[in-house]
CSV table of C-alpha atoms and ligand atoms in Angstrom, one decimal:
chain,number,residue,atom,x,y,z
G,32,UNK,CA,-15.4,50.1,15.6
G,33,UNK,CA,-15.5,52.3,18.0
G,34,UNK,CA,-12.8,52.8,20.9
G,35,UNK,CA,-13.9,51.5,24.3
G,36,UNK,CA,-11.3,51.8,26.9
G,37,UNK,CA,-13.3,50.7,29.8
G,38,UNK,CA,-11.8,47.6,31.0
G,39,UNK,CA,-13.1,44.4,30.3
G,40,UNK,CA,-12.8,40.6,31.9
G,41,UNK,CA,-12.6,38.0,28.9
G,42,UNK,CA,-11.6,34.4,29.7
G,43,UNK,CA,-10.0,32.5,27.3
G,44,UNK,CA,-12.9,29.6,27.3
G,45,UNK,CA,-16.5,29.4,28.5
G,46,UNK,CA,-18.7,26.4,27.7
G,47,UNK,CA,-22.2,27.0,25.8
G,48,UNK,CA,-24.6,25.8,28.1
G,49,UNK,CA,-27.8,27.1,29.3
G,50,UNK,CA,-31.1,27.0,30.8
G,51,UNK,CA,-32.2,23.7,28.3
G,52,UNK,CA,-28.9,21.8,29.4
G,53,UNK,CA,-30.2,22.1,33.1
G,54,UNK,CA,-33.6,21.2,32.3
G,55,UNK,CA,-32.0,18.3,30.5
G,56,UNK,CA,-30.9,16.8,33.5
G,57,UNK,CA,-34.3,16.2,35.0
G,58,UNK,CA,-35.5,13.5,33.6
G,59,UNK,CA,-32.5,10.8,34.3
G,60,UNK,CA,-32.4,12.3,37.9
G,61,UNK,CA,-36.1,11.5,38.3
G,62,UNK,CA,-36.4,8.4,36.2
G,63,UNK,CA,-33.1,7.1,38.4
G,64,UNK,CA,-31.6,5.6,35.3
G,65,UNK,CA,-28.0,7.4,35.7
G,66,UNK,CA,-25.4,5.2,33.8
G,67,UNK,CA,-25.2,4.6,30.0
G,68,UNK,CA,-28.7,4.2,29.0
G,69,UNK,CA,-31.5,5.8,26.5
G,70,UNK,CA,-30.0,9.0,26.5
G,71,UNK,CA,-26.6,8.1,25.8
G,72,UNK,CA,-27.8,6.0,23.0
G,73,UNK,CA,-29.7,9.1,21.3
G,74,UNK,CA,-26.6,11.3,21.9
G,75,UNK,CA,-24.3,8.7,20.2
G,76,UNK,CA,-26.9,8.4,17.1
G,77,UNK,CA,-27.4,12.2,16.8
G,78,UNK,CA,-23.7,12.9,16.8
G,79,UNK,CA,-23.1,10.1,14.4
G,80,UNK,CA,-25.6,11.3,11.8
G,81,UNK,CA,-24.5,15.0,12.1
G,82,UNK,CA,-20.9,13.6,10.8
G,83,UNK,CA,-22.1,11.2,8.6
G,84,UNK,CA,-20.4,8.2,10.3
G,85,UNK,CA,-21.8,5.1,10.6
G,86,UNK,CA,-21.3,4.1,14.6
G,87,UNK,CA,-21.1,6.5,17.6
G,88,UNK,CA,-19.6,5.5,20.6
G,89,UNK,CA,-19.7,7.6,23.9
G,90,UNK,CA,-16.8,7.2,26.3
G,91,UNK,CA,-15.6,9.2,29.7
G,92,UNK,CA,-13.1,11.2,27.5
G,93,UNK,CA,-11.3,11.7,24.6
G,94,UNK,CA,-8.4,9.9,26.5
G,95,UNK,CA,-9.9,7.0,27.3
G,96,UNK,CA,-11.9,6.5,24.1
G,97,UNK,CA,-8.3,6.7,22.1
G,98,UNK,CA,-7.2,4.1,24.7
G,99,UNK,CA,-10.3,2.1,23.8
G,100,UNK,CA,-9.8,2.3,20.1
G,101,UNK,CA,-5.6,1.4,20.2
G,102,UNK,CA,-6.8,-1.6,22.6
G,103,UNK,CA,-9.6,-2.6,20.1
G,104,UNK,CA,-7.1,-2.3,17.2
G,105,UNK,CA,-4.5,-4.8,18.8
G,106,UNK,CA,-2.1,-2.3,19.6
G,107,UNK,CA,0.4,-3.5,22.3
G,108,UNK,CA,3.7,-4.2,23.4
G,109,UNK,CA,6.4,-4.3,20.3
G,110,UNK,CA,4.2,-1.9,18.6
G,111,UNK,CA,4.9,1.5,17.3
G,112,UNK,CA,2.1,4.3,17.0
G,113,UNK,CA,3.1,7.5,14.9
G,114,UNK,CA,1.8,11.0,16.7
G,115,UNK,CA,2.3,14.6,16.1
G,116,UNK,CA,5.1,16.0,18.7
G,117,UNK,CA,2.9,19.4,19.1
G,118,UNK,CA,-0.6,18.2,20.6
G,119,UNK,CA,-2.0,17.7,24.3
G,120,UNK,CA,-0.1,15.0,25.7
G,121,UNK,CA,-2.9,12.6,26.0
G,122,UNK,CA,-2.3,12.0,22.2
G,123,UNK,CA,1.0,9.8,23.3
G,124,UNK,CA,-0.1,9.1,27.1
G,125,UNK,CA,-2.5,6.4,25.7
G,126,UNK,CA,0.1,4.6,23.2
G,127,UNK,CA,2.3,4.2,26.6
G,128,UNK,CA,-0.6,2.8,28.3
G,129,UNK,CA,-1.4,0.4,25.8
G,130,UNK,CA,2.6,-0.7,26.3
G,131,UNK,CA,3.4,0.6,22.6
G,132,UNK,CA,6.2,3.1,21.8
G,133,UNK,CA,5.1,7.1,20.6
G,134,UNK,CA,6.9,7.5,17.7
G,135,UNK,CA,6.8,11.6,17.0
G,136,UNK,CA,6.6,13.6,14.0
G,137,UNK,CA,7.2,17.1,13.4
G,138,UNK,CA,4.4,19.4,13.0
G,139,UNK,CA,3.7,22.0,10.2
G,140,UNK,CA,4.6,25.6,11.2
G,141,UNK,CA,1.3,27.1,9.6
G,142,UNK,CA,-1.1,24.0,10.5
G,143,UNK,CA,0.5,23.3,13.8
G,144,UNK,CA,-0.8,19.7,12.2
G,145,UNK,CA,1.4,16.4,11.5
G,146,UNK,CA,4.0,17.5,8.6
G,147,UNK,CA,3.1,14.7,6.0
G,148,UNK,CA,6.0,15.0,4.5
G,149,UNK,CA,7.7,13.7,7.3
G,150,UNK,CA,5.6,10.8,8.1
G,151,UNK,CA,7.0,8.2,5.5
G,152,UNK,CA,10.8,8.0,7.3
G,153,UNK,CA,9.1,7.2,11.0
G,154,UNK,CA,7.2,4.2,9.2
G,155,UNK,CA,8.6,0.7,10.2
G,156,UNK,CA,7.8,-2.8,10.6
G,157,UNK,CA,6.7,-2.3,13.9
G,158,UNK,CA,4.2,0.8,13.3
G,159,UNK,CA,0.8,-0.6,13.8
G,160,UNK,CA,-1.3,2.8,14.0
G,161,UNK,CA,-1.0,6.5,13.4
G,162,UNK,CA,-2.8,9.2,15.1
G,163,UNK,CA,-3.5,12.3,13.2
G,164,UNK,CA,-4.5,15.2,15.2
G,165,UNK,CA,-6.8,17.9,14.1
G,166,UNK,CA,-5.4,20.6,16.3
G,167,UNK,CA,-7.7,23.2,17.3
G,168,UNK,CA,-10.6,22.4,14.6
G,169,UNK,CA,-8.5,22.1,11.8
G,170,UNK,CA,-8.2,18.7,9.5
G,171,UNK,CA,-4.8,16.8,9.3
G,172,UNK,CA,-3.9,16.4,5.7
G,173,UNK,CA,-5.1,12.9,5.7
G,174,UNK,CA,-5.2,12.1,2.1
G,175,UNK,CA,-1.2,13.4,2.1
G,176,UNK,CA,-0.6,11.3,5.3
G,177,UNK,CA,-2.3,8.1,4.1
G,178,UNK,CA,-0.6,8.3,0.6
G,179,UNK,CA,2.6,7.4,2.3
G,180,UNK,CA,1.3,4.8,4.9
G,181,UNK,CA,1.5,1.2,4.0
G,182,UNK,CA,-2.3,-0.5,4.5
G,183,UNK,CA,-0.8,-2.4,7.4
G,184,UNK,CA,-1.1,0.8,9.4
G,185,UNK,CA,-4.3,2.4,10.9
G,186,UNK,CA,-5.4,5.7,11.1
G,187,UNK,CA,-6.9,6.9,14.2
G,188,UNK,CA,-7.9,10.5,14.5
G,189,UNK,CA,-7.8,12.4,17.4
G,190,UNK,CA,-10.6,14.7,16.7
G,191,UNK,CA,-10.8,16.1,20.2
G,192,UNK,CA,-10.8,19.7,19.0
G,193,UNK,CA,-12.6,19.0,15.5
G,194,UNK,CA,-16.5,18.5,16.1
G,195,UNK,CA,-18.0,19.7,12.6
G,196,UNK,CA,-14.7,20.3,11.2
G,197,UNK,CA,-14.4,19.2,7.6
G,198,UNK,CA,-12.0,18.2,5.1
G,199,UNK,CA,-12.5,18.1,1.2
G,200,UNK,CA,-16.5,17.8,2.1
G,201,UNK,CA,-16.2,15.0,4.6
G,202,UNK,CA,-16.5,15.5,8.6
G,203,UNK,CA,-13.8,14.7,10.6
G,204,UNK,CA,-14.5,11.4,12.4
G,205,UNK,CA,-14.7,9.8,8.9
G,206,UNK,CA,-11.5,10.2,7.6
G,207,UNK,CA,-9.4,7.5,9.3
G,208,UNK,CA,-10.2,3.9,10.4
G,209,UNK,CA,-11.4,5.4,13.9
G,210,UNK,CA,-12.0,8.8,15.6
G,211,UNK,CA,-12.3,10.3,18.6
G,212,UNK,CA,-13.7,13.4,20.0
G,213,UNK,CA,-13.6,15.5,23.2
G,214,UNK,CA,-16.4,16.8,25.4
G,215,UNK,CA,-13.9,18.6,28.1
G,216,UNK,CA,-15.2,22.1,28.8
G,217,UNK,CA,-12.4,23.7,26.8
G,218,UNK,CA,-14.0,22.2,23.5
G,219,UNK,CA,-16.7,23.5,21.3
G,220,UNK,CA,-19.6,21.3,23.2
G,221,UNK,CA,-19.1,19.9,26.3
G,222,UNK,CA,-20.5,17.0,29.1
G,223,UNK,CA,-18.2,18.0,31.7
G,224,UNK,CA,-15.9,15.5,30.8
G,225,UNK,CA,-16.6,13.0,28.2
G,226,UNK,CA,-15.9,12.0,24.4
G,227,UNK,CA,-17.3,10.2,21.3
G,228,UNK,CA,-15.6,7.6,18.9
G,229,UNK,CA,-16.9,7.4,15.6
G,230,UNK,CA,-16.0,4.7,13.0
G,231,UNK,CA,-17.7,3.2,9.9
G,232,UNK,CA,-16.5,-0.1,10.6
G,233,UNK,CA,-18.9,-2.8,12.6
G,234,UNK,CA,-16.5,-5.2,13.9
G,235,UNK,CA,-14.6,-2.5,15.4
G,236,UNK,CA,-17.4,-0.5,16.6
G,237,UNK,CA,-18.8,-3.9,18.3
G,238,UNK,CA,-15.4,-4.6,20.0
G,239,UNK,CA,-15.0,-1.3,21.4
G,240,UNK,CA,-18.6,-1.4,22.7
G,241,UNK,CA,-18.2,-4.5,24.6
G,242,UNK,CA,-14.5,-3.2,25.6
G,243,UNK,CA,-16.0,-0.1,27.3
G,244,UNK,CA,-18.4,-1.9,29.4
G,245,UNK,CA,-16.3,-4.5,31.4
G,246,UNK,CA,-16.1,-7.2,28.2
G,247,UNK,CA,-19.6,-7.8,29.0
G,248,UNK,CA,-21.3,-9.4,25.6
G,249,UNK,CA,-25.0,-7.7,26.3
G,250,UNK,CA,-25.3,-4.2,27.8
G,251,UNK,CA,-26.5,-3.3,31.4
G,252,UNK,CA,-29.8,-1.6,29.8
G,253,UNK,CA,-30.4,-5.1,27.6
G,254,UNK,CA,-30.0,-7.1,31.1
G,255,UNK,CA,-32.3,-5.1,32.9
G,256,UNK,CA,-34.8,-5.5,30.2
G,257,UNK,CA,-34.7,-8.8,30.2
G,258,UNK,CA,-37.3,-11.5,31.8
G,259,UNK,CA,-34.1,-14.1,32.8
G,260,UNK,CA,-32.9,-12.2,36.4
G,261,UNK,CA,-30.8,-15.0,36.9
G,262,UNK,CA,-29.1,-14.3,33.7
G,263,UNK,CA,-25.3,-12.6,33.6
G,264,UNK,CA,-23.4,-11.7,30.5
G,265,UNK,CA,-20.4,-13.5,29.0
G,266,UNK,CA,-17.5,-11.8,29.9
G,267,UNK,CA,-14.7,-13.2,27.2
G,268,UNK,CA,-12.8,-10.1,27.1
G,269,UNK,CA,-11.3,-8.0,29.8
G,270,UNK,CA,-12.4,-4.6,29.0
G,271,UNK,CA,-12.8,-1.2,31.1
G,272,UNK,CA,-15.5,0.9,32.8
G,273,UNK,CA,-15.6,3.9,30.1
G,274,UNK,CA,-19.2,4.2,29.8
G,275,UNK,CA,-20.7,7.7,30.0
G,276,UNK,CA,-23.4,8.7,32.3
G,277,UNK,CA,-27.0,9.5,31.0
G,278,UNK,CA,-27.1,12.6,32.8
G,279,UNK,CA,-24.1,13.6,30.2
G,280,UNK,CA,-25.8,11.8,27.5
G,281,UNK,CA,-28.9,14.1,28.3
G,282,UNK,CA,-26.7,17.6,28.1
G,283,UNK,CA,-24.8,16.2,24.8
G,284,UNK,CA,-28.1,16.0,23.2
G,285,UNK,CA,-29.0,19.5,23.7
G,286,UNK,CA,-25.7,20.7,22.8
G,287,UNK,CA,-25.7,18.9,19.6
G,288,UNK,CA,-28.5,20.9,18.9
G,289,UNK,CA,-26.4,24.5,19.2
G,290,UNK,CA,-23.4,22.3,17.2
G,291,UNK,CA,-23.9,24.0,14.0
G,292,UNK,CA,-24.7,27.6,15.0
G,293,UNK,CA,-21.8,27.5,17.8
G,294,UNK,CA,-19.3,26.7,14.8
G,295,UNK,CA,-20.7,29.2,12.4
G,296,UNK,CA,-20.2,32.0,14.8
G,297,UNK,CA,-16.7,30.6,16.2
G,298,UNK,CA,-16.0,31.0,12.2
G,299,UNK,CA,-17.4,34.9,11.9
G,300,UNK,CA,-15.6,35.9,14.8
G,301,UNK,CA,-12.3,33.8,13.3
G,302,UNK,CA,-12.9,36.1,10.1
G,303,UNK,CA,-13.1,39.0,11.9
G,304,UNK,CA,-10.0,38.5,14.1
G,305,UNK,CA,-8.3,37.9,10.7
G,306,UNK,CA,-9.2,40.9,9.0
G,307,UNK,CA,-8.2,43.4,12.0
G,308,UNK,CA,-5.4,41.4,13.2
G,309,UNK,CA,-3.9,40.2,9.7
G,310,UNK,CA,-1.8,43.4,9.3
G,311,UNK,CA,0.4,42.9,12.6
G,312,UNK,CA,3.4,41.6,10.8
G,313,UNK,CA,4.5,39.7,13.6
G,314,UNK,CA,1.2,38.1,14.5
G,315,UNK,CA,0.8,35.0,12.4
G,316,UNK,CA,-3.3,34.3,11.9
G,317,UNK,CA,-4.4,30.4,11.5
G,318,UNK,CA,-4.4,29.6,8.0
G,319,UNK,CA,-7.1,27.7,6.5
G,320,UNK,CA,-6.3,26.2,3.1
G,321,UNK,CA,-8.9,25.1,0.3
G,322,UNK,CA,-10.8,22.0,1.1
G,323,UNK,CA,-10.4,22.5,4.9
G,324,UNK,CA,-13.5,24.0,7.4
G,325,UNK,CA,-11.9,25.2,10.6
G,326,UNK,CA,-14.3,24.7,13.4
G,327,UNK,CA,-11.9,27.2,15.8
G,328,UNK,CA,-12.1,25.2,19.2
G,329,UNK,CA,-9.3,27.8,19.7
G,330,UNK,CA,-7.9,30.7,17.6
G,331,UNK,CA,-4.2,30.0,17.9
G,332,UNK,CA,-1.7,32.4,16.3
G,333,UNK,CA,1.9,32.1,15.8
G,334,UNK,CA,4.3,35.0,17.1
G,335,UNK,CA,7.1,35.7,15.4
G,336,UNK,CA,9.6,37.1,17.9
G,337,UNK,CA,12.2,38.3,16.1
G,338,UNK,CA,9.9,41.1,14.5
G,339,UNK,CA,7.7,41.8,17.8
G,340,UNK,CA,8.3,44.5,20.4
G,341,UNK,CA,8.3,42.0,23.2
G,342,UNK,CA,8.3,38.1,24.1
G,343,UNK,CA,5.3,36.1,23.5
G,344,UNK,CA,5.5,35.6,27.3
G,345,UNK,CA,5.6,39.3,27.8
G,346,UNK,CA,3.2,39.7,25.2
G,347,UNK,CA,0.4,37.0,27.1
G,348,UNK,CA,1.4,39.3,30.4
G,349,UNK,CA,0.4,42.4,29.0
G,350,UNK,CA,-2.9,41.0,27.8
G,351,UNK,CA,-3.5,39.5,31.1
G,352,UNK,CA,-2.9,42.8,32.5
G,353,UNK,CA,-5.7,44.3,30.0
G,354,UNK,CA,-8.0,41.7,31.2
G,355,UNK,CA,-7.6,39.5,28.1
G,356,UNK,CA,-6.7,35.7,29.3
G,357,UNK,CA,-4.3,33.6,26.5
G,358,UNK,CA,-2.8,30.5,26.7
G,359,UNK,CA,0.0,28.8,25.0
G,360,UNK,CA,-1.3,27.0,22.1
G,361,UNK,CA,-0.6,23.3,23.2
G,362,UNK,CA,2.6,21.6,24.6
G,363,UNK,CA,5.8,20.0,22.4
G,364,UNK,CA,5.3,17.0,24.0
G,365,UNK,CA,9.1,15.5,23.5
G,366,UNK,CA,10.0,18.4,25.9
G,367,UNK,CA,7.6,17.0,28.3
G,368,UNK,CA,9.7,15.7,31.5
G,369,UNK,CA,8.4,12.7,31.2
G,370,UNK,CA,9.2,11.9,27.8
G,371,UNK,CA,12.3,13.8,27.7
G,372,UNK,CA,13.6,11.8,30.1
G,373,UNK,CA,12.4,8.5,29.1
G,374,UNK,CA,13.4,8.8,25.3
G,375,UNK,CA,16.5,11.2,26.2
G,376,UNK,CA,15.5,13.6,23.6
G,377,UNK,CA,17.7,16.6,22.6
G,378,UNK,CA,16.2,20.1,23.0
G,379,UNK,CA,16.9,20.5,19.2
G,380,UNK,CA,14.4,17.7,18.1
G,381,UNK,CA,11.1,18.4,16.6
G,382,UNK,CA,12.3,22.1,16.0
G,383,UNK,CA,9.0,23.0,14.9
G,384,UNK,CA,7.1,21.9,17.3
G,385,UNK,CA,9.5,23.1,19.9
G,386,UNK,CA,8.8,26.7,18.2
G,387,UNK,CA,5.1,26.3,18.4
G,388,UNK,CA,5.3,25.5,21.9
G,389,UNK,CA,7.2,28.4,22.8
G,390,UNK,CA,5.6,30.8,20.4
G,391,UNK,CA,1.9,30.0,19.7
G,392,UNK,CA,-0.8,31.6,21.5
G,393,UNK,CA,-4.7,31.3,21.9
G,394,UNK,CA,-6.4,34.4,22.2
G,395,UNK,CA,-10.1,34.1,23.7
G,396,UNK,CA,-12.6,33.1,20.8
G,397,UNK,CA,-15.8,31.0,22.3
G,398,UNK,CA,-19.5,31.2,22.3
G,399,UNK,CA,-19.9,33.2,25.3
G,400,UNK,CA,-18.3,36.3,24.2
G,401,UNK,CA,-20.2,39.7,22.9
G,402,UNK,CA,-19.5,41.7,20.1
G,403,UNK,CA,-17.9,44.2,22.4
G,404,UNK,CA,-15.8,41.6,23.8
G,405,UNK,CA,-14.1,41.1,20.6
G,406,UNK,CA,-14.0,44.4,19.7
G,407,UNK,CA,-12.0,45.2,23.2
G,408,UNK,CA,-9.7,42.4,22.1
G,409,UNK,CA,-8.8,43.6,19.0
G,410,UNK,CA,-8.3,47.3,20.6
G,411,UNK,CA,-6.0,46.1,23.3
G,412,UNK,CA,-3.9,44.0,20.9
G,413,UNK,CA,-3.6,47.0,18.1
G,414,UNK,CA,-2.4,49.7,21.0
G,415,UNK,CA,0.1,47.0,21.9
G,416,UNK,CA,1.3,46.5,18.6
G,417,UNK,CA,1.4,50.4,17.6
A,625,PLP,C1,-8.6,18.0,24.9
A,625,PLP,C2,-7.4,17.2,24.0
A,625,PLP,C3,-7.5,15.7,24.2
A,625,PLP,C4,-7.8,15.1,25.5
A,625,PLP,O1,-9.6,15.2,25.5
A,625,PLP,P1,-9.9,14.6,27.1
A,625,PLP,O2,-11.5,14.6,26.5
A,625,PLP,O3,-9.9,15.7,27.9
A,625,PLP,O4,-9.5,13.3,27.0
A,625,PLP,C5,-6.8,14.8,23.5
A,625,PLP,N1,-6.2,15.3,22.5
A,625,PLP,C6,-6.3,16.7,22.2
A,625,PLP,C7,-5.6,17.4,20.5
A,625,PLP,C8,-7.1,17.4,22.9
A,625,PLP,O5,-7.1,19.0,22.6
């Protein structure tokens, strides 16, 4: 490694898009079929096959996908849904949107995921579902979580960050009753906004398929292909419009071609970071235990401020001054104004989640970074640490 003191500007994230995605937009635009159609269908198939799931359903975001899944599972007023306290706010918001109550559980300081040993005490007769989050691309310990759950509790994976991640040989998206991925630009592959539901449950897939399209009993595409122009679908359910556009489907298809390589590149640079930064006693690197295959949607470190020469925020500021963007890992949802007020949480509640909120930071790791960018990040951090 050679020292390069020339200042660089490195963003926290940048989507891996290019000429092929641009070209892929041509077909839907020229054909005029823009809403959910053939491109979305191919994208769903490709995504499901890759993850070894039986069904894939594209939606407008991971958030709407989670809402759809909860609705299809019958989650409503009077029900409780267990969610980790350290996650993106959407994981809890969707529970409220169903009229149900989010029940928080603290996380593990090493993995940042739901702590399986704390789940059992959260289960009540009202518990209808649990949403383990595969945070930053590391799968939650689903087997440990499942082992303490009664059979009436549905498991919904928040796999927003976890495209291509694996757990004991099985892909994220096949570990629960249903799972939802995100294609927001901060994730590994993107369609601008967008999400994908996966499940092996045929009936649940059929119900979600209907609910995402206004509750219509047949799809727009089938209807337009039909020979009976006077026919309208049955609407025996009050559904939503959570359909993905074919423009996004076309982009998603190209992104799927890249997924494997994007992840393998991320894994290699994660190893590089860990090797180079692992000696800094106050900067704990992500831990990947045996049986877990991290997809590194983000590379998130935990800072031990008691040993560090500066606070987490000062560290982030210093890196920013050197052109390196960082972000807090994610937030402790129970400490966000709305939740704190609604449920009257104490700041001491879910203390690990609170610490993760205060002491984690994501350092840049994405597929538009060059080797020199990675070397620069390491050099600057090492200099600050010395
Ligand atoms: C990004 C993210 C979401 C939300 O995904 P959208 O597609 O933006 O709705 C939900 N949960 C987690 C853990 C996320 O990281």
